[in-house]
Coordinates of C-alpha atoms and ligand atoms in Angstrom, one line a residue:
M1 CA 0.0 0.0 -0.1
G2 CA 1.3 3.5 -0.9
N3 CA 1.4 6.6 1.0
Q4 CA -2.1 7.6 2.7
A5 CA -3.4 10.7 4.6
K6 CA -5.3 10.4 7.3
L7 CA -8.4 12.4 7.7
T8 CA -11.0 12.7 10.9
A9 CA -14.4 13.9 10.0
G10 CA -17.5 13.4 12.0
G11 CA -15.6 11.4 14.5
K12 CA -14.2 8.7 11.9
D13 CA -11.1 8.1 10.3
F14 CA -10.7 7.9 6.6
D15 CA -7.8 7.2 4.5
Y16 CA -6.7 8.9 1.0
P17 CA -4.2 7.8 -1.1
V18 CA -1.5 10.2 -1.9
L19 CA -0.3 10.1 -5.6
S20 CA 3.1 11.0 -6.7
G21 CA 3.9 13.0 -10.0
S22 CA 7.3 12.6 -11.6
I23 CA 8.7 16.2 -9.7
G24 CA 6.6 18.3 -7.5
P25 CA 4.4 18.2 -4.7
D26 CA 2.2 15.0 -4.2
V27 CA -1.5 15.2 -4.3
I28 CA -4.3 13.7 -2.0
D29 CA -6.7 11.7 -4.1
I30 CA -10.0 12.7 -2.6
R31 CA -12.3 11.6 -5.0
K32 CA -13.9 9.2 -2.8
L33 CA -14.3 12.0 -0.1
Y34 CA -17.8 13.1 -0.6
G35 CA -19.1 9.6 -1.0
Q36 CA -17.5 8.2 2.1
T37 CA -17.9 11.5 4.3
G38 CA -20.8 13.6 2.9
M39 CA -18.3 16.4 3.0
F40 CA -16.8 18.6 0.0
T41 CA -13.6 20.4 0.3
Y42 CA -13.5 24.1 0.1
D43 CA -10.7 26.0 -1.9
P44 CA -12.1 28.9 -3.7
G45 CA -9.5 30.2 -6.3
F46 CA -7.9 26.3 -6.3
T47 CA -5.0 27.5 -4.1
S48 CA -4.6 23.8 -3.0
T49 CA -6.3 21.8 -5.8
A50 CA -5.0 19.9 -8.3
S51 CA -7.8 19.8 -11.3
C52 CA -5.9 17.2 -13.6
E53 CA -2.9 15.1 -14.5
S54 CA -0.8 16.7 -17.0
A55 CA 2.6 16.1 -18.7
L56 CA 3.0 19.3 -20.6
T57 CA 4.8 22.1 -18.2
Y58 CA 5.9 22.1 -14.6
I59 CA 6.3 25.0 -12.3
D60 CA 8.2 25.7 -9.2
G61 CA 7.1 28.9 -8.0
D62 CA 9.7 29.1 -5.1
E63 CA 12.6 28.3 -7.1
G64 CA 11.4 30.3 -10.4
V65 CA 11.5 27.2 -12.5
L66 CA 9.4 26.4 -15.7
L67 CA 9.7 23.4 -17.8
H68 CA 8.0 22.5 -21.0
R69 CA 8.0 18.4 -21.3
G70 CA 11.0 18.7 -19.0
Y71 CA 13.0 21.4 -20.8
P72 CA 13.8 24.7 -19.3
I73 CA 12.4 28.0 -20.7
G74 CA 15.5 29.7 -20.5
Q75 CA 17.0 27.3 -22.8
L76 CA 14.0 26.9 -25.2
A77 CA 13.8 30.9 -25.4
E78 CA 17.8 31.2 -26.1
N79 CA 17.8 28.3 -28.7
S80 CA 14.5 27.2 -29.9
S81 CA 11.7 28.6 -32.1
F82 CA 8.2 29.1 -31.4
M83 CA 7.2 26.2 -34.2
E84 CA 9.6 23.9 -32.4
V85 CA 8.0 24.7 -28.9
S86 CA 4.7 24.2 -30.6
Y87 CA 5.4 20.5 -31.6
L88 CA 7.1 19.9 -28.5
L89 CA 4.1 20.9 -26.2
L90 CA 1.7 19.1 -28.8
N91 CA 3.3 16.0 -29.4
G92 CA 5.8 15.6 -26.1
E93 CA 9.4 15.4 -27.5
L94 CA 11.4 17.9 -29.9
P95 CA 11.3 17.4 -33.4
S96 CA 13.6 15.8 -35.8
K97 CA 14.6 18.0 -38.7
T98 CA 12.1 16.4 -41.2
E99 CA 9.2 16.2 -38.4
L100 CA 10.0 20.2 -37.9
D101 CA 9.9 20.8 -41.4
E102 CA 6.6 18.7 -42.2
F103 CA 4.8 20.7 -38.9
D104 CA 5.9 23.9 -40.1
R105 CA 4.5 23.1 -43.6
T106 CA 1.4 22.0 -42.2
I107 CA 0.8 25.2 -40.2
T108 CA 1.8 27.3 -43.1
R109 CA -0.8 25.9 -45.2
H110 CA -3.6 26.5 -42.9
T111 CA -2.8 30.1 -42.2
M112 CA -5.7 31.5 -44.5
L113 CA -9.0 32.4 -43.4
H114 CA -12.4 31.6 -44.9
E115 CA -13.0 34.5 -47.2
Q116 CA -16.5 34.9 -45.3
L117 CA -15.0 34.7 -42.2
M118 CA -12.8 38.0 -43.0
S119 CA -16.2 39.7 -44.1
F120 CA -17.2 38.8 -40.6
Y121 CA -14.8 41.5 -39.1
K122 CA -17.2 44.3 -40.7
G123 CA -19.8 43.6 -38.0
F124 CA -17.5 45.2 -35.5
R125 CA -17.1 48.7 -34.5
R126 CA -13.8 50.4 -35.8
D127 CA -12.7 51.1 -32.1
A128 CA -13.8 47.6 -30.7
H129 CA -10.9 46.3 -28.5
P130 CA -8.8 43.5 -30.5
M131 CA -9.7 41.0 -27.7
A132 CA -13.3 41.5 -28.3
I133 CA -12.9 40.7 -31.7
M134 CA -10.7 37.7 -31.2
C135 CA -13.2 36.3 -28.8
G136 CA -16.1 36.7 -31.3
V137 CA -13.9 35.8 -34.6
V138 CA -12.1 32.7 -32.9
G139 CA -15.9 31.5 -31.6
A140 CA -17.0 31.8 -35.1
L141 CA -14.2 29.5 -36.4
S142 CA -16.7 26.4 -35.6
A143 CA -19.3 28.0 -37.9
F144 CA -16.6 27.6 -40.8
Y145 CA -14.4 24.6 -39.9
H146 CA -17.4 22.0 -38.7
D147 CA -15.5 19.2 -40.7
S148 CA -12.9 19.1 -38.0
T149 CA -15.2 19.5 -34.9
D150 CA -15.5 15.8 -34.1
I151 CA -13.7 15.6 -31.0
A152 CA -14.1 11.8 -30.8
D153 CA -11.9 11.7 -34.0
P154 CA -8.2 12.0 -33.3
V155 CA -7.5 13.2 -37.0
H156 CA -10.4 16.1 -36.5
R157 CA -8.5 17.0 -33.1
R158 CA -5.4 17.2 -34.8
I159 CA -6.7 19.4 -38.1
S160 CA -8.7 21.8 -35.7
S161 CA -5.5 21.8 -33.2
H162 CA -3.3 23.0 -36.5
R163 CA -5.9 25.2 -37.8
L164 CA -6.1 27.3 -34.5
I165 CA -2.6 27.6 -34.0
A166 CA -2.2 28.8 -37.7
K167 CA -4.9 31.1 -38.2
M168 CA -4.6 32.7 -35.0
P169 CA -1.8 35.2 -36.4
T170 CA -4.2 36.0 -39.3
I171 CA -7.2 36.6 -37.1
A172 CA -5.0 38.9 -34.7
A173 CA -3.3 40.9 -37.5
A174 CA -6.8 41.3 -39.0
A175 CA -8.2 42.7 -35.7
Y176 CA -5.6 45.4 -35.7
K177 CA -5.7 46.0 -39.4
Y178 CA -9.5 46.7 -39.0
S179 CA -8.8 49.2 -36.1
V180 CA -6.5 51.3 -38.1
G181 CA -8.8 51.1 -41.3
Q182 CA -6.3 49.4 -43.1
P183 CA -7.0 46.5 -45.8
F184 CA -6.1 43.0 -44.5
L185 CA -3.1 41.4 -45.7
Y186 CA -3.3 37.6 -46.8
P187 CA -0.7 35.4 -45.2
D188 CA 2.5 35.2 -47.2
N189 CA 3.7 31.4 -47.1
S190 CA 7.2 32.3 -48.0
L191 CA 7.6 33.7 -44.6
S192 CA 8.1 32.4 -41.0
Y193 CA 5.0 31.9 -38.6
T194 CA 6.6 35.1 -36.9
G195 CA 7.7 37.0 -39.8
N196 CA 4.4 36.3 -41.6
F197 CA 2.3 37.8 -38.6
L198 CA 4.6 40.8 -38.4
R199 CA 3.9 41.3 -42.1
M200 CA 0.1 41.0 -41.8
T201 CA 0.3 43.4 -39.1
F202 CA 2.7 45.9 -40.1
G203 CA 2.8 45.6 -44.0
V204 CA 0.5 47.4 -46.5
P205 CA -0.5 46.1 -49.8
A206 CA 1.4 49.0 -51.5
E207 CA 4.7 48.3 -50.4
E208 CA 7.0 45.4 -50.1
Y209 CA 7.6 44.9 -46.4
E210 CA 10.5 43.6 -45.1
V211 CA 10.9 41.4 -41.9
V212 CA 13.6 42.7 -39.6
P213 CA 15.4 39.6 -38.3
A214 CA 15.9 40.9 -34.9
V215 CA 12.3 42.1 -34.3
E216 CA 11.4 38.6 -35.8
K217 CA 13.7 36.7 -33.6
A218 CA 12.4 39.0 -30.5
M219 CA 8.7 38.5 -31.2
D220 CA 9.3 34.6 -31.8
R221 CA 10.9 34.2 -28.4
I222 CA 7.8 36.3 -26.8
F223 CA 5.6 33.8 -28.4
I224 CA 7.7 31.1 -26.6
L225 CA 7.6 32.8 -23.4
H226 CA 3.8 32.9 -23.4
A227 CA 3.2 29.3 -25.0
D228 CA 1.9 27.3 -22.1
H229 CA 1.9 27.9 -18.4
E230 CA 0.3 24.9 -16.5
Q231 CA -3.3 25.4 -15.2
N232 CA -3.5 28.8 -15.1
A233 CA -7.0 30.5 -15.3
S234 CA -7.5 30.7 -18.9
T235 CA -6.2 27.0 -19.7
S236 CA -8.4 25.8 -16.9
T237 CA -11.3 27.5 -18.5
V238 CA -10.5 26.0 -21.8
R239 CA -10.3 22.2 -20.1
L240 CA -13.8 23.3 -18.3
A241 CA -15.4 24.3 -21.2
G242 CA -13.9 21.1 -23.5
S243 CA -14.9 18.8 -20.3
S244 CA -18.6 19.0 -21.8
G245 CA -17.7 17.8 -24.9
A246 CA -17.4 21.5 -26.4
N247 CA -15.5 22.0 -30.1
P248 CA -12.1 23.4 -29.7
F249 CA -12.8 26.4 -31.4
A250 CA -15.5 27.3 -28.9
C251 CA -13.1 26.1 -26.0
I252 CA -10.4 28.5 -27.3
A253 CA -13.0 31.7 -27.4
A254 CA -13.6 31.0 -23.9
G255 CA -10.0 30.8 -23.0
I256 CA -9.4 34.0 -24.9
A257 CA -12.6 35.5 -22.7
C258 CA -10.8 34.7 -19.4
L259 CA -7.4 35.6 -20.6
W260 CA -8.6 39.2 -21.4
G261 CA -9.3 39.9 -17.4
P262 CA -6.5 42.4 -16.0
A263 CA -5.3 40.2 -13.3
H264 CA -4.5 37.3 -16.1
G265 CA -3.2 38.4 -19.8
G266 CA -4.7 41.7 -19.7
A267 CA -1.8 42.7 -17.0
N268 CA 0.7 43.5 -20.0
E269 CA -1.7 46.3 -21.0
A270 CA -2.1 47.4 -17.8
A271 CA 1.5 47.2 -16.9
L272 CA 2.3 49.7 -19.7
E273 CA -0.6 52.0 -18.9
M274 CA 0.8 52.0 -15.2
L275 CA 4.5 52.8 -16.4
K276 CA 3.2 55.6 -18.7
E277 CA 1.2 57.3 -15.8
I278 CA 4.1 57.2 -13.8
G279 CA 6.2 58.6 -16.0
R280 CA 9.2 59.9 -14.5
P281 CA 11.3 57.4 -11.9
E282 CA 10.8 60.4 -9.3
R283 CA 7.3 59.6 -9.1
I284 CA 7.8 55.8 -8.3
P285 CA 7.6 56.2 -4.4
E286 CA 4.2 57.5 -4.7
Y287 CA 2.9 54.5 -6.4
I288 CA 4.9 52.3 -4.5
E289 CA 3.0 53.9 -1.3
R290 CA -0.3 53.5 -3.1
A291 CA 0.4 49.8 -4.0
K292 CA 0.9 49.1 -0.4
D293 CA -2.1 50.9 0.8
K294 CA -4.9 48.6 1.5
N295 CA -7.5 51.4 1.1
D296 CA -6.4 51.8 -2.5
P297 CA -7.3 49.3 -5.1
F298 CA -4.0 50.1 -7.1
R299 CA -1.7 47.1 -7.4
L300 CA 1.6 47.2 -9.4
M301 CA 0.7 45.6 -12.4
G302 CA 3.2 43.0 -13.7
F303 CA 4.1 42.5 -10.5
G304 CA 3.1 39.2 -8.3
H305 CA 2.0 35.9 -9.2
R306 CA -0.2 33.3 -7.9
V307 CA 2.4 30.5 -8.4
Y308 CA 6.0 32.6 -8.7
K309 CA 7.2 33.3 -5.1
N310 CA 10.4 34.0 -6.8
Y311 CA 11.4 36.0 -10.1
D312 CA 9.5 35.0 -12.8
P313 CA 12.0 33.2 -15.3
R314 CA 10.3 34.6 -18.4
A315 CA 10.9 38.0 -17.0
T316 CA 14.3 37.5 -16.7
V317 CA 14.4 36.6 -20.8
M318 CA 11.7 39.3 -21.2
Q319 CA 14.1 42.2 -19.9
K320 CA 17.2 40.7 -21.9
T321 CA 15.3 41.1 -25.0
V322 CA 14.0 44.7 -24.4
R323 CA 17.7 45.8 -24.9
E324 CA 17.8 43.4 -28.3
V325 CA 15.0 45.1 -29.5
F326 CA 16.1 48.7 -28.6
D327 CA 19.7 47.9 -30.1
A328 CA 18.0 46.4 -33.4
L329 CA 15.5 49.4 -33.9
K330 CA 17.8 52.0 -32.4
V331 CA 15.1 53.3 -29.9
N332 CA 15.3 53.9 -26.3
D333 CA 12.2 54.3 -24.5
P334 CA 12.6 56.4 -21.3
L335 CA 9.8 53.7 -20.0
F336 CA 12.2 51.2 -19.8
E337 CA 14.6 53.1 -17.2
T338 CA 11.2 53.8 -15.2
A339 CA 10.6 50.0 -15.2
L340 CA 14.2 49.1 -14.0
R341 CA 14.0 51.6 -11.2
L342 CA 10.6 50.8 -10.0
E343 CA 11.6 47.0 -10.1
E344 CA 14.9 47.9 -8.0
I345 CA 12.9 49.9 -5.4
A346 CA 9.8 47.2 -5.2
L347 CA 12.5 44.6 -4.7
S348 CA 14.1 46.5 -1.8
D349 CA 10.6 47.3 -0.2
P350 CA 9.6 45.2 2.7
Y351 CA 6.2 44.9 1.7
F352 CA 7.1 43.2 -1.5
I353 CA 10.1 41.1 0.0
E354 CA 7.4 39.7 2.8
K355 CA 4.9 38.9 0.2
K356 CA 7.3 37.4 -2.1
L357 CA 6.2 39.9 -5.2
F358 CA 8.5 39.9 -8.1
P359 CA 7.9 41.2 -11.7
N360 CA 5.9 38.7 -13.9
V361 CA 6.0 37.9 -17.6
D362 CA 3.9 41.1 -18.2
F363 CA 6.2 43.7 -16.6
Y364 CA 8.8 44.1 -19.5
S365 CA 7.0 42.8 -22.4
G366 CA 4.8 45.9 -23.1
I367 CA 7.9 47.8 -23.5
I368 CA 9.2 45.5 -26.0
L369 CA 5.6 45.3 -28.0
S370 CA 5.5 49.1 -28.1
A371 CA 8.9 49.3 -29.3
I372 CA 8.0 47.0 -32.3
G373 CA 5.0 49.3 -33.0
F374 CA 2.1 47.4 -31.2
P375 CA -0.6 49.6 -29.4
T376 CA -1.5 48.3 -25.9
T377 CA -4.8 47.2 -26.9
M378 CA -3.0 44.4 -29.1
F379 CA -0.7 43.5 -26.1
T380 CA -3.3 40.8 -24.7
A381 CA -4.2 39.6 -28.3
L382 CA -0.5 38.6 -28.9
F383 CA -0.6 36.6 -25.5
A384 CA -3.9 34.9 -26.8
L385 CA -2.0 34.4 -30.1
A386 CA 0.9 32.6 -28.5
R387 CA -0.9 30.7 -25.5
T388 CA -3.4 28.8 -28.1
V389 CA -0.5 26.3 -28.6
G390 CA -0.6 25.7 -24.8
W391 CA -4.4 25.6 -24.7
V392 CA -4.6 23.5 -27.7
A393 CA -2.2 20.8 -26.2
Q394 CA -3.8 20.9 -22.9
W395 CA -7.3 20.4 -24.6
N396 CA -5.9 17.5 -26.6
E397 CA -4.2 16.0 -23.3
M398 CA -7.7 16.1 -21.6
I399 CA -9.7 14.5 -24.3
S400 CA -7.4 11.6 -25.1
D401 CA -7.4 10.7 -21.0
P402 CA -9.8 7.8 -21.1
G403 CA -10.7 8.8 -17.4
Q404 CA -11.9 12.4 -18.3
K405 CA -15.1 13.7 -16.7
I406 CA -17.2 16.7 -17.1
G407 CA -16.0 19.2 -14.8
R408 CA -18.3 20.2 -12.2
P409 CA -17.1 21.8 -9.0
R410 CA -19.4 21.9 -5.6
Q411 CA -20.0 24.8 -3.5
L412 CA -20.6 26.0 0.2
Y413 CA -24.2 26.8 -0.1
T414 CA -25.1 30.2 2.2
G415 CA -28.5 31.3 0.7
P416 CA -31.8 30.7 2.5
A417 CA -33.0 27.4 3.3
Q418 CA -36.2 26.1 1.7
R419 CA -39.2 28.5 1.9
D420 CA -42.7 29.0 0.6
Y421 CA -43.4 31.3 -2.1
L422 CA -45.6 34.1 -0.8
P423 CA -47.9 36.0 -3.3
V424 CA -46.9 39.8 -4.1
D425 CA -49.8 41.2 -1.8
K426 CA -48.9 39.1 1.2
R427 CA -45.0 40.1 1.1
Ligands
LIG1 N1 0.9 45.3 -5.9 C1 0.6 45.1 -4.7 N2 0.3 44.1 -3.5 C2 0.1 42.9 -4.1 C3 0.2 42.7 -5.6 C4 0.7 43.8 -6.7 N3 0.7 43.9 -7.7 N4 0.1 41.5 -5.9 C5 -0.1 41.1 -4.8 N5 -0.3 41.8 -3.8 C6 -0.4 41.6 -2.5 C7 -2.3 41.6 -2.3 O1 -2.7 42.8 -1.7 C8 -2.0 40.2 -0.7 O2 -1.9 41.2 0.2 P1 -2.6 40.9 1.6 O3 -1.8 39.2 1.8 O4 -2.0 41.8 2.9 O5 -3.9 40.9 1.3 C9 -0.9 39.7 -1.1 O6 0.1 40.3 -1.9 C10 -1.3 38.1 -1.9 O7 -2.0 38.7 -3.2 P2 -3.0 37.8 -3.6 O8 -3.8 38.9 -4.7 O9 -3.9 37.1 -2.4 O10 -2.2 36.9 -4.4 P3 -2.9 35.9 -5.9 O11 -2.2 34.8 -6.0 O12 -4.6 35.6 -5.4 O13 -2.8 36.9 -6.9 C11 -2.1 37.9 -8.8 C12 -1.8 37.0 -8.0 C13 -3.4 38.4 -9.4 C14 -1.2 38.0 -10.1 C15 -1.7 39.5 -8.2 O14 -0.4 39.4 -7.8 C16 -1.8 40.9 -9.2 O15 -3.0 41.2 -9.1 N6 -1.0 41.1 -9.6 C17 -0.9 42.1 -10.7 C18 -1.5 42.0 -11.8 C19 -0.6 41.1 -12.6 O16 0.5 41.6 -13.1 N7 -1.0 39.9 -13.3 C20 -0.3 39.3 -14.3 C21 -0.1 37.9 -13.8 S1 0.8 36.8 -14.6 C22 -0.2 36.4 -15.9 O17 -1.4 36.5 -16.1 C23 0.6 36.1 -17.2

């Protein structure tokens, strides 16, 4: 008999198996708890709850470690490409040269959108937030690609996964083009995944667009850094939506909706807006005081994380990438100095030290994206583009699991007990 955890409830003792993963904390398997004790566990925000088994991504928040299929994020960001990381997340192993070429070709061949879907954009107001457009257009994919929505068929699952990864840059770029009133550009399959996205976003039909290799590399690295992150809010949303058997396009649209929130993917937009508001380094102490004040709702955006109680390893790479992009584009945004100073001051302040609040991936990403030319409203859309591969890989993992069940949490009910209806004249 393996490890057991003992629970005493209602005067009786119960034993629950303790399960071990390959690394990381063990879990207490409480699947029989309700049947045996008539009690639920209570864990709002799931701070102590493992919702699934997964072999994709591992995070050690105390040590600041992030591994995809065992490979450290720093090594992947330095040496790999977004296409390679996508293959790794989907298939479990790094591809051979032939496998990578084949995967790249497949994704490239799915980059176009159904022409009718392109007209769908015209229904939005020009000032619509790109994330609002992304939610709508990605949800609408199921209306256009219903030949790949049979989730019981592994071939359908593979095709819909490839479609989602391939079409996301086209969808995001079109959301941007629509907002600035420029014509949509069709994908150019002679370019890389990331080069193609840059061209569709910043190119115009009147001129040749030249992809700047350093910018392409930085953008690709940003995509790698956002590719997957274990069971975060949007990934859990995708899994929960998918657990009912909903089609993958609808599930990813649900993930995009969740990602939009400022406590999650929306933080990169909020972080840059905050840095702009702070403006000069002299004003930092004022904002640090506000962040510490319990009566002020202001938080340092791009700081703190549910899992990382150490430096987010993605923020380290992101900070380095800022300099590379500045050098390549010969720009120098004073907000970077403000950000560095803010980090320095916060990390020497007892409030942030005690609460273990460090910069997260969003703290520096906005500075890079802004230098490349993206408006802040596009930041979360870029996050969604990159995270699509993680969502898709997690969704596939869940659907392929024979023990998969519909997700259905319970509650601690605090409303009125049963009472009788009174007609309005008797209330
Ligand atoms: N600024 C000031 N104080 C903070 C911050 C912050 N950014 N983050 C957390 N705290 C404080 C909280 O007030 C709380 O204090 P208390 O214990 O005295 O009540 C304590 O630190 C713990 O914070 P919680 O909100 O309970 O931690 P949780 O794990 O629920 O939240 C979160 C994590 C949402 C990321 C939070 O740190 C936050 O709001 N950060 C700013 C938004 C942000 O950058 N989000 C991006 C996350 S990364 C991503 O999604 C890619």
